[in-house]
Amino acid sequence: MIDSKTLTQFNIEEQQKISGATGELTLVISDIATACKAISNGLKNGALADMLGSLDNENVQGETQKKMDVLSNDIMLHVHRHFGHVAAMASEEMEEIVYIPDNVKYGKYLVVFDPLDGSSNMDVNAPLGTIFSVLRAPAGITSPTTQDFLQPGTQQVCAGYAVYGPSTMMVLTTGNGVNGFTLSQDIGEFILTHPQIRIPEDAEEFAVNMSNQRFWEAPVKRYIDECVQGKDGPRGKDFNMRWVACMAAEVHRILMRGGIFMYPMDEKLKAKGLGGKLRLMYEANPMSMLVEQAGGASTTGRERILDLQPDDIHQRVPVVLGAKNEVERVTRYHQE
Ligand code: F6P
């Protein structure tokens, strides 16, 4: 294992390939990795550390906050606040963007994150994640505004997630493929274990919350219905289904062994005036960049996710991502 590169060694090598790179992005990624190690540590004692259960408050999304949501958010804010590599941050857990204290040098990056994805899994000891996206702060700006964050996903400089499962992994892209690192419990470093991850173009596995089936739009109903018919239907092959209720874990499975994941639009979401379930800037965009970089595709069903112009930090969108041919089929069903 020690023959392989650490995350920091890997990023320095990548940075050296880019002329004019200052190393600041490498430092931002190192800070995120430090936060993910601390979150992983906070998760691992579960009930023994009194980390299960909810608090009385709700977050900006109207969701009840878990104790670990708050701790993970504090950890992410803390690592970036003091070291001068970022200009501002935005989090799923906070309505407004977070500024860097005046006495700290402003960095040139904006970091957007979901500190604890799938947090309802905490109480049942199932996988959780941290999802992040790094954008450039507009040049010359020392005090970014919310508007400065509203960049399409194509502008992301880096995207990734940590998944806290049987082992802790960090998977990321800086636009040159997707690489996976496993946290060594022995030396406390993320080690490159999954270089240049690729998603097979075809799939026999789908992930969707089937309990919403009757609320979906016709193209999604058609696609899933054909998968469920298996060998006896028009697809002529059987499909398997998985639902972990943690986007980081679902996308991780797709990067490891293929498949398609979707959280489509449905009547219940529409009735609440929501554009979808998942958040564009810190869920859909980073995951779409990873999936595309690994040879997959990502869409709302109608538009490529990375092309969407965000109008709000907490904007929600429908998501269909994974195996290229399956995502194209879902898109085709929407067009038809
Ligand atoms: O952040 C939202 C999220 O927890 C995703 O990680 C996950 O894919 C989804 O919600 C689970 O949704 P549901 O509660 O419908 O299973």
Coordinates of C-alpha atoms and ligand atoms in Angstrom, one line a residue:
M1 CA 0.0 0.0 0.0
I2 CA 2.8 2.3 0.9
D3 CA 4.1 1.9 -2.8
S4 CA 1.1 3.9 -3.9
K5 CA 0.8 7.7 -3.8
T6 CA -0.8 9.7 -1.0
L7 CA -3.5 12.2 -2.0
T8 CA -1.1 15.1 -1.5
Q9 CA 1.7 13.5 -3.5
F10 CA -0.8 12.8 -6.3
N11 CA -2.1 16.4 -6.3
I12 CA 1.3 17.9 -6.3
E13 CA 2.2 15.8 -9.4
E14 CA -1.0 16.9 -11.1
Q15 CA -0.3 20.5 -10.2
Q16 CA 3.2 20.3 -11.7
K17 CA 1.7 19.4 -15.0
I18 CA -0.1 22.7 -15.2
S19 CA 2.1 25.7 -16.0
G20 CA 1.5 28.6 -13.8
A21 CA -0.3 26.6 -11.1
T22 CA 0.4 28.2 -7.7
G23 CA -0.4 25.1 -5.5
E24 CA -3.4 26.8 -3.9
L25 CA -5.9 24.3 -5.2
T26 CA -3.7 21.5 -3.8
L27 CA -4.0 23.2 -0.4
V28 CA -7.8 23.6 -0.7
I29 CA -8.1 19.8 -1.5
S30 CA -5.8 19.0 1.4
D31 CA -8.0 21.1 3.8
I32 CA -11.1 19.2 2.5
A33 CA -9.3 15.9 3.0
T34 CA -8.4 16.9 6.6
A35 CA -12.1 17.8 7.2
C36 CA -13.2 14.4 5.8
K37 CA -10.7 12.6 8.1
A38 CA -12.2 14.5 11.1
I39 CA -15.8 13.7 10.0
S40 CA -14.9 10.1 9.5
N41 CA -13.4 10.1 13.0
G42 CA -16.6 11.7 14.4
L43 CA -18.8 9.1 12.8
K44 CA -16.9 6.0 13.8
N45 CA -17.9 5.9 17.5
G46 CA -21.6 6.4 16.7
A47 CA -23.8 5.8 19.7
L48 CA -20.8 5.4 22.0
A49 CA -20.0 9.1 21.3
D50 CA -23.6 10.1 21.6
M51 CA -23.6 11.1 18.0
L52 CA -27.0 9.5 16.9
G53 CA -30.2 11.4 16.8
S54 CA -31.5 14.8 15.8
L55 CA -31.3 18.3 17.2
D56 CA -34.4 20.4 17.7
N57 CA -33.6 22.8 14.8
E58 CA -34.2 22.6 11.1
N59 CA -31.7 23.6 8.3
V60 CA -32.4 26.0 5.5
Q61 CA -34.0 23.1 3.5
G62 CA -36.6 22.6 6.3
E63 CA -34.9 19.3 7.2
T64 CA -34.3 18.3 10.8
Q65 CA -30.6 18.6 11.6
K66 CA -28.8 15.6 13.0
K67 CA -26.0 16.1 15.5
M68 CA -23.5 14.9 13.0
D69 CA -24.8 17.4 10.3
V70 CA -23.9 20.2 12.6
L71 CA -20.5 18.8 13.6
S72 CA -19.6 18.0 10.0
N73 CA -20.6 21.5 8.9
D74 CA -18.5 23.0 11.7
I75 CA -15.5 20.9 10.7
M76 CA -15.8 21.9 7.0
L77 CA -16.1 25.6 7.9
H78 CA -13.2 25.5 10.4
V79 CA -10.6 23.9 8.0
H80 CA -11.2 26.6 5.4
R81 CA -11.7 29.6 7.6
H82 CA -8.2 30.1 8.8
F83 CA -5.7 29.2 6.2
G84 CA -6.2 31.7 3.3
H85 CA -6.9 29.3 0.5
V86 CA -10.6 30.1 -0.1
A87 CA -12.5 33.4 -0.6
A88 CA -15.8 32.2 0.7
M89 CA -17.9 29.1 1.3
A90 CA -21.5 27.9 0.9
S91 CA -23.0 24.9 2.7
E92 CA -26.2 22.9 2.5
E93 CA -26.6 23.6 6.2
M94 CA -26.5 27.4 5.9
E95 CA -28.8 29.8 4.2
E96 CA -26.2 32.5 3.4
I97 CA -22.6 32.2 2.1
V98 CA -19.9 32.2 4.7
Y99 CA -17.1 34.8 4.6
I100 CA -13.5 34.4 5.6
P101 CA -12.6 36.5 8.7
D102 CA -11.1 39.9 7.9
N103 CA -7.7 39.0 9.5
V104 CA -7.2 36.1 7.1
K105 CA -5.8 36.4 3.6
Y106 CA -8.4 35.8 0.9
G107 CA -7.8 32.8 -1.4
K108 CA -8.9 32.5 -5.0
Y109 CA -11.4 29.7 -4.6
L110 CA -15.0 29.3 -3.5
V111 CA -16.0 26.0 -1.9
V112 CA -19.5 24.7 -1.9
F113 CA -20.4 21.5 0.1
D114 CA -22.9 19.2 1.6
P115 CA -21.0 18.3 4.8
L116 CA -23.0 15.1 5.6
D117 CA -24.9 13.6 2.7
G118 CA -27.6 11.0 3.6
S119 CA -27.5 12.0 7.2
S120 CA -30.6 9.9 8.1
N121 CA -28.3 6.9 7.5
M122 CA -26.4 7.9 10.7
D123 CA -28.9 6.4 13.1
V124 CA -29.0 3.0 11.2
N125 CA -25.2 2.7 10.7
A126 CA -25.4 2.9 6.9
P127 CA -23.0 4.8 4.6
L128 CA -22.8 8.6 4.6
G129 CA -20.8 11.1 2.5
T130 CA -19.4 14.6 2.1
I131 CA -19.8 16.2 -1.3
F132 CA -17.8 19.2 -2.5
S133 CA -17.3 21.5 -5.4
V134 CA -14.6 24.1 -5.9
L135 CA -15.1 27.1 -8.1
R136 CA -12.9 30.1 -8.9
A137 CA -13.7 33.4 -7.2
P138 CA -13.9 36.2 -9.8
A139 CA -10.5 37.7 -10.2
G140 CA -9.7 40.8 -8.1
I141 CA -12.7 40.3 -5.8
T142 CA -11.9 40.3 -2.1
S143 CA -15.4 39.9 -0.8
P144 CA -17.4 37.6 -3.0
T145 CA -21.2 37.8 -3.1
T146 CA -23.8 35.0 -3.5
Q147 CA -23.9 36.0 -7.2
D148 CA -20.3 35.0 -7.6
F149 CA -21.1 31.4 -6.6
L150 CA -23.8 31.1 -9.3
Q151 CA -21.6 29.5 -11.9
P152 CA -22.6 26.6 -14.1
G153 CA -21.1 23.2 -13.3
T154 CA -18.8 23.4 -16.3
Q155 CA -16.8 26.1 -14.4
Q156 CA -16.0 23.7 -11.5
V157 CA -12.2 23.4 -10.9
C158 CA -12.5 20.4 -8.7
A159 CA -15.4 18.1 -7.6
G160 CA -15.5 15.2 -5.3
Y161 CA -16.9 13.4 -2.4
A162 CA -15.9 11.3 0.6
V163 CA -17.9 8.2 1.4
Y164 CA -17.9 6.8 4.9
G165 CA -18.6 3.1 4.5
P166 CA -16.7 0.1 5.7
S167 CA -13.7 2.1 4.7
T168 CA -13.5 5.9 4.1
M169 CA -12.7 6.9 0.6
M170 CA -12.3 10.2 -1.2
V171 CA -13.0 10.3 -4.9
L172 CA -12.2 13.4 -6.9
T173 CA -11.6 15.1 -10.3
T174 CA -9.8 18.2 -11.3
G175 CA -10.9 17.8 -14.9
N176 CA -8.4 15.1 -15.8
G177 CA -10.2 11.8 -15.0
V178 CA -11.4 10.5 -11.7
N179 CA -9.2 9.0 -9.0
G180 CA -10.2 7.2 -5.8
F181 CA -8.2 7.3 -2.5
T182 CA -8.7 5.0 0.6
L183 CA -8.1 6.4 4.0
S184 CA -5.4 4.3 5.7
Q185 CA -6.3 3.7 9.3
D186 CA -2.6 3.0 9.9
I187 CA -1.0 6.2 8.7
G188 CA -4.0 8.5 8.5
E189 CA -3.4 9.3 4.8
F190 CA -5.7 9.0 1.8
I191 CA -3.8 6.5 -0.5
L192 CA -4.4 6.2 -4.3
T193 CA -6.2 2.9 -4.6
H194 CA -8.5 3.5 -7.6
P195 CA -6.7 5.3 -10.4
Q196 CA -8.6 6.5 -13.5
I197 CA -12.1 5.2 -12.7
R198 CA -14.4 4.5 -15.7
I199 CA -18.1 3.8 -15.8
P200 CA -19.2 1.1 -18.3
E201 CA -21.5 2.5 -21.0
D202 CA -24.2 -0.1 -20.5
A203 CA -25.8 -1.1 -17.2
E204 CA -27.9 -3.7 -15.5
E205 CA -28.5 -1.9 -12.2
F206 CA -30.7 1.1 -11.4
A207 CA -31.1 3.2 -8.2
V208 CA -34.3 5.1 -7.6
N209 CA -36.7 5.6 -4.7
M210 CA -39.5 3.3 -6.0
S211 CA -41.9 4.6 -3.4
N212 CA -42.3 7.7 -5.5
Q213 CA -43.2 5.8 -8.7
R214 CA -46.8 6.9 -8.9
F215 CA -45.7 10.6 -8.8
W216 CA -43.1 10.4 -11.6
E217 CA -43.5 11.8 -15.1
A218 CA -44.3 9.4 -18.0
P219 CA -40.7 9.1 -19.4
V220 CA -39.3 8.0 -16.1
K221 CA -42.2 5.6 -15.5
R222 CA -41.6 4.1 -18.9
Y223 CA -37.8 3.7 -18.4
I224 CA -38.1 2.0 -14.9
D225 CA -41.1 -0.1 -16.0
E226 CA -39.0 -1.5 -18.9
C227 CA -36.1 -2.2 -16.5
V228 CA -38.5 -4.0 -14.1
Q229 CA -39.9 -6.1 -16.9
G230 CA -36.4 -7.5 -17.4
K231 CA -35.9 -10.3 -19.9
D232 CA -39.7 -10.4 -20.5
G233 CA -39.8 -6.8 -21.6
P234 CA -38.4 -4.6 -24.5
R235 CA -35.0 -4.4 -22.9
G236 CA -34.5 -8.2 -23.1
K237 CA -32.3 -8.3 -20.0
D238 CA -32.8 -8.4 -16.2
F239 CA -31.9 -5.4 -14.0
N240 CA -31.0 -5.3 -10.4
M241 CA -32.0 -2.4 -8.1
R242 CA -30.3 -0.7 -5.2
W243 CA -31.2 2.3 -2.9
V244 CA -28.8 3.4 -0.2
A245 CA -30.5 6.8 0.4
C246 CA -27.1 8.6 0.3
M247 CA -26.2 10.1 -3.1
A248 CA -22.5 9.8 -2.4
A249 CA -22.8 6.1 -1.8
E250 CA -25.0 5.6 -4.9
V251 CA -22.6 7.5 -7.1
H252 CA -19.7 5.6 -5.6
R253 CA -21.3 2.3 -6.5
I254 CA -21.8 3.5 -10.0
L255 CA -18.2 4.6 -10.3
M256 CA -17.1 1.2 -8.9
R257 CA -19.4 -1.2 -10.9
G258 CA -21.6 0.8 -13.2
G259 CA -25.4 1.5 -13.2
I260 CA -27.8 4.4 -13.3
F261 CA -29.0 6.6 -10.5
M262 CA -32.0 9.0 -10.6
Y263 CA -33.9 11.3 -8.4
P264 CA -36.4 12.5 -11.0
M265 CA -39.0 15.2 -10.8
D266 CA -42.3 14.1 -9.2
E267 CA -45.8 15.5 -8.4
K268 CA -45.0 15.7 -4.7
L269 CA -42.0 17.9 -5.3
K270 CA -43.9 20.0 -7.8
A271 CA -46.7 20.5 -5.3
K272 CA -44.1 21.9 -2.8
G273 CA -42.9 24.3 -5.5
L274 CA -39.5 22.5 -5.6
G275 CA -37.5 22.1 -8.9
G276 CA -36.4 18.6 -7.8
K277 CA -35.1 16.8 -4.7
L278 CA -31.3 17.1 -5.0
R279 CA -29.4 20.4 -4.8
L280 CA -27.6 21.6 -7.9
M281 CA -24.6 23.3 -6.5
Y282 CA -23.4 20.8 -3.9
E283 CA -24.9 17.5 -5.1
A284 CA -25.9 17.4 -8.8
N285 CA -23.0 19.5 -10.2
P286 CA -20.0 17.9 -8.4
M287 CA -21.5 14.4 -9.0
S288 CA -22.1 15.3 -12.7
M289 CA -18.6 16.4 -13.2
L290 CA -17.3 13.2 -11.7
V291 CA -19.6 11.0 -13.7
E292 CA -18.8 12.8 -17.0
Q293 CA -15.1 12.6 -16.2
A294 CA -15.5 8.9 -15.8
G295 CA -17.1 8.5 -19.2
G296 CA -20.8 8.6 -18.0
A297 CA -23.5 11.2 -18.5
S298 CA -25.7 13.4 -16.4
T299 CA -29.0 15.2 -17.2
T300 CA -32.2 16.5 -15.7
G301 CA -33.9 14.4 -18.3
R302 CA -34.1 17.4 -20.5
E303 CA -30.8 19.3 -20.1
R304 CA -27.2 18.5 -19.3
I305 CA -26.8 19.3 -15.6
L306 CA -23.4 20.9 -16.0
D307 CA -24.8 23.5 -18.5
L308 CA -27.5 24.8 -16.1
Q309 CA -27.1 28.4 -15.0
P310 CA -27.9 28.3 -11.2
D311 CA -30.2 31.0 -9.9
D312 CA -29.9 30.1 -6.2
I313 CA -27.2 28.4 -4.0
H314 CA -29.8 26.0 -2.7
Q315 CA -31.6 25.4 -6.1
R316 CA -32.9 21.9 -6.6
V317 CA -33.0 19.9 -9.9
P318 CA -34.0 16.5 -11.2
V319 CA -31.0 14.2 -11.6
V320 CA -30.4 11.2 -13.9
L321 CA -26.8 10.1 -14.0
G322 CA -24.5 7.1 -14.7
A323 CA -24.0 4.8 -17.6
K324 CA -23.9 6.8 -20.8
N325 CA -26.2 4.6 -22.9
E326 CA -28.8 4.4 -20.1
V327 CA -28.8 8.1 -19.5
E328 CA -29.1 8.7 -23.2
R329 CA -32.1 6.4 -23.3
V330 CA -33.8 8.3 -20.5
T331 CA -33.2 11.6 -22.3
R332 CA -34.6 10.1 -25.5
Y333 CA -37.8 9.0 -23.6
H334 CA -38.2 12.6 -22.4
Q335 CA -37.8 13.9 -26.0
E336 CA -40.3 11.4 -27.3
Ligands
F6P1 O1 -29.4 14.9 0.2 C1 -30.4 14.3 -0.2 C2 -30.4 12.7 -0.1 O2 -30.1 12.3 1.2 C3 -29.5 12.0 -1.1 O3 -28.2 11.8 -0.6 C4 -30.2 10.7 -1.4 O4 -29.9 10.3 -2.7 C5 -31.7 11.2 -1.2 O5 -31.7 12.4 -0.4 C6 -32.5 10.1 -0.5 O6 -33.8 10.5 -0.7 P1 -35.0 9.6 -0.1 O7 -35.3 10.2 1.3 O8 -36.2 9.9 -1.0 O9 -34.6 8.2 0.0

